[in-house]
Amino acid sequence: MSRVFSVILLPTAECNVACTYCFEHKEKHRLSLPRVPELTRQLLDHLEHEGMEECEIYWQGGEAMIMGPAWFREAGRVMDEAAAARGLRFVHYLQTNLISYSATWNELIYEMFNGSLGTSMDFPNQHRHLFKGGAAGYSAVWTQRLREAQAAGLQVGVIAVLHQGSLDAGAAAFYDYYVEELGLTSFQVNTPFPGGPAKAVEQEFDLDKSALAEFLVGLMDRWMERGYADGVALGPFDELVKHFRGQPARLPCIWKENCSSQFISIDSKGTVAQCDCWVTSYPETYFGNVFREQNLSEMLRSSPARRQFVERPKHLVENEDCLECKYLSICHGGCPVRTYSALGTMLAKDPYCSVYKAIFARAEAYGRGLLRRAHV
């Protein structure tokens, strides 16, 4: 019993901001506390069925902090006590936009989330908006909340979604914003994808693949020159370099061998899908509902929608050129939701294939170089 199962849990679909590129369907619905024991039982039953002992819960949204500290404290207590009674455990992580963060959260974050949280901010910020105050207001409030969280001693990790403005600004300015201006020691870069219904801003995220690859390779160079030796963690580059150094590495979900065996997402109504992108955007891919079906393991085993995820790696090897790629053991054909949002099917390789190859090649060069120097 050593494997870990992960759940992206969305306790609400509500949000307190108005990001122009958001692909989620917002509605006023929240997971009620009386539902938490049933959800917990389903997850623990599945852990035992699969021979696992730990479940990671990634609390997201909507905006998770809408639920309030008291709700989280009680939900966490119910879940953790039930897990301990069965010799299992939950590990909790929090992802928030930080806009409604205040010192009233600190005690809970230290107790339930080990003193850390995740948030998101793009550079330059053109698409994260307050309902009143736009992008400039959002940036100002977010930065103030970040400073307050840092002052409270919380470990804050930031996810940055790339868009055309990022490429226009350049890798050096991008890196310096997060490390020099914000003082971060941990952040992650995500390639964009147009999930859900089409929006006018999507053209700013349909990036030229060559330009995107050049930007990311340049960003990795900047990080290796300015931050690697000082302990700055820049995902996914840091884990890739570890991999090529022959060290244990935890690569992001877009490069999992098969995400269907490692995590799911559940929304506030109990809807189950592969990840938050699917559960909030593509109803045709739902696996089922934990509040309507009694057995999560059986739901996952018998779901026709999930079968496509299970069979995707085999299909890619047989029908794409992935088998010829030296990086297949890292990439596994890339992210199914990025593929689906771009092509209308997940049974094809990730459209960012050429971008990934460029990243892998540069990370391999750095990793092998570090390995050689370590043996001199």
Coordinates of C-alpha atoms in Angstrom, one line a residue, residues 238-251:
D238 CA 13.0 21.8 -11.9
E239 CA 11.4 18.3 -12.0
L240 CA 12.6 17.7 -15.5
V241 CA 16.2 18.6 -14.6
K242 CA 15.9 16.2 -11.6
H243 CA 14.7 13.5 -14.0
F244 CA 17.6 13.9 -16.4
R245 CA 20.0 13.9 -13.4
G246 CA 18.7 10.5 -12.5
Q247 CA 16.9 11.7 -9.4
P248 CA 13.3 11.0 -8.3
A249 CA 11.1 13.5 -10.0
R250 CA 7.4 14.3 -9.9
L251 CA 6.4 15.5 -13.3

